[in-house]
Each structure stands twice: as structure tokens, then as C-alpha cells.
Amino acid sequence: DFPMLLVSGENDPIGDMGKGIRKIASRLEKQNFSNITLQLYPHMRHEPIHEQNKQQVYQDIVDWINSNTAA
């Protein structure tokens, strides 16, 4: 199964405050994608990689890539 990482902020007005990205994850699961990781960041908006705590977001993405790829 193809691994997917969905990243957004909980305060994303474009994504309906996290509801949109949750709907996307749910739709993917209904299409039999089972290796989905949803990461919602509290107090962040639409582009977490541009927020104050972006280093944590980058680290989380790197960690996810490392855990989902062959060494």
C-alpha cells in the first residue's frame, strides 16, 4: 500500500479548521488506501511549514519519510 502523509494545521480556515483534511483521509480510506498518516498541528494554519514552529514540522516530515522508506 502506498504510504501517504497528510499535513495541515488545526486552525486552517481553507481546510475548515481541520475538517477538510480529515474528510480527505476518510475518502482515501474508503478507496482502500490504508497506509495514511494524518498530522494536524495545533495552533497552525494552512501551511505549517511556514509557521513559527516549522522546524518541528520539517522534522516530523523527515521522520515520516525515514520510517516509510527502505534504508
Tab-separated table of C-alpha atoms in Angstrom:
chain	number	residue	atom	x	y	z
A	1	ASP	CA	0.000	0.000	0.000
A	2	PHE	CA	1.324	3.417	-0.968
A	3	PRO	CA	2.141	5.480	2.158
A	4	MET	CA	0.684	8.988	2.322
A	5	LEU	CA	1.335	11.800	4.764
A	6	LEU	CA	-1.343	14.479	5.036
A	7	VAL	CA	-0.217	17.611	6.872
A	8	SER	CA	-2.253	20.632	7.912
A	9	GLY	CA	-2.895	22.985	10.778
A	10	GLU	CA	-5.926	22.735	13.034
A	11	ASN	CA	-6.559	26.463	12.557
A	12	ASP	CA	-6.605	26.251	8.751
A	13	PRO	CA	-9.545	28.357	7.523
A	14	ILE	CA	-9.117	27.000	3.975
A	15	GLY	CA	-9.375	23.413	5.264
A	16	ASP	CA	-12.360	24.197	7.500
A	17	MET	CA	-10.282	24.071	10.681
A	18	GLY	CA	-9.024	20.534	10.107
A	19	LYS	CA	-12.324	19.092	8.882
A	20	GLY	CA	-11.281	19.177	5.216
A	21	ILE	CA	-8.097	17.174	5.645
A	22	ARG	CA	-9.960	14.663	7.825
A	23	LYS	CA	-12.535	14.246	5.035
A	24	ILE	CA	-9.744	13.638	2.521
A	25	ALA	CA	-8.210	10.977	4.773
A	26	SER	CA	-11.609	9.334	5.201
A	27	ARG	CA	-12.258	9.311	1.449
A	28	LEU	CA	-8.867	7.759	0.796
A	29	GLU	CA	-9.568	5.056	3.365
A	30	LYS	CA	-12.909	4.327	1.666
A	31	GLN	CA	-10.927	3.841	-1.556
A	32	ASN	CA	-8.914	1.135	0.243
A	33	PHE	CA	-5.815	3.197	0.948
A	34	SER	CA	-4.762	2.008	4.369
A	35	ASN	CA	-1.306	3.498	4.905
A	36	ILE	CA	-2.403	7.071	5.604
A	37	THR	CA	-0.856	9.267	8.264
A	38	LEU	CA	-2.743	12.426	9.169
A	39	GLN	CA	-0.758	15.057	11.049
A	40	LEU	CA	-2.727	18.058	12.302
A	41	TYR	CA	-0.751	20.717	14.113
A	42	PRO	CA	-2.484	22.676	16.875
A	43	HIS	CA	-2.499	26.464	16.568
A	44	MET	CA	-1.202	26.317	12.975
A	45	ARG	CA	-2.931	27.366	9.791
A	46	HIS	CA	-2.896	26.232	6.139
A	47	GLU	CA	0.862	25.918	5.629
A	48	PRO	CA	2.510	24.513	8.763
A	49	ILE	CA	5.930	24.627	7.065
A	50	HIS	CA	5.707	28.427	7.209
A	51	GLU	CA	4.593	28.728	10.829
A	52	GLN	CA	6.710	29.661	13.860
A	53	ASN	CA	7.280	26.039	14.857
A	54	LYS	CA	8.161	24.970	11.304
A	55	GLN	CA	11.318	23.140	12.400
A	56	GLN	CA	9.159	20.608	14.254
A	57	VAL	CA	7.005	20.157	11.154
A	58	TYR	CA	10.085	19.592	8.990
A	59	GLN	CA	11.452	17.093	11.498
A	60	ASP	CA	8.142	15.228	11.604
A	61	ILE	CA	8.135	15.003	7.800
A	62	VAL	CA	11.733	13.732	7.725
A	63	ASP	CA	10.919	11.178	10.436
A	64	TRP	CA	7.868	10.002	8.487
A	65	ILE	CA	9.894	9.664	5.262
A	66	ASN	CA	12.587	7.710	7.081
A	67	SER	CA	10.048	5.365	8.636
A	68	ASN	CA	8.293	4.768	5.302
A	69	THR	CA	11.260	4.159	3.021
A	70	ALA	CA	13.790	1.393	2.784
A	71	ALA	CA	17.179	2.132	4.307
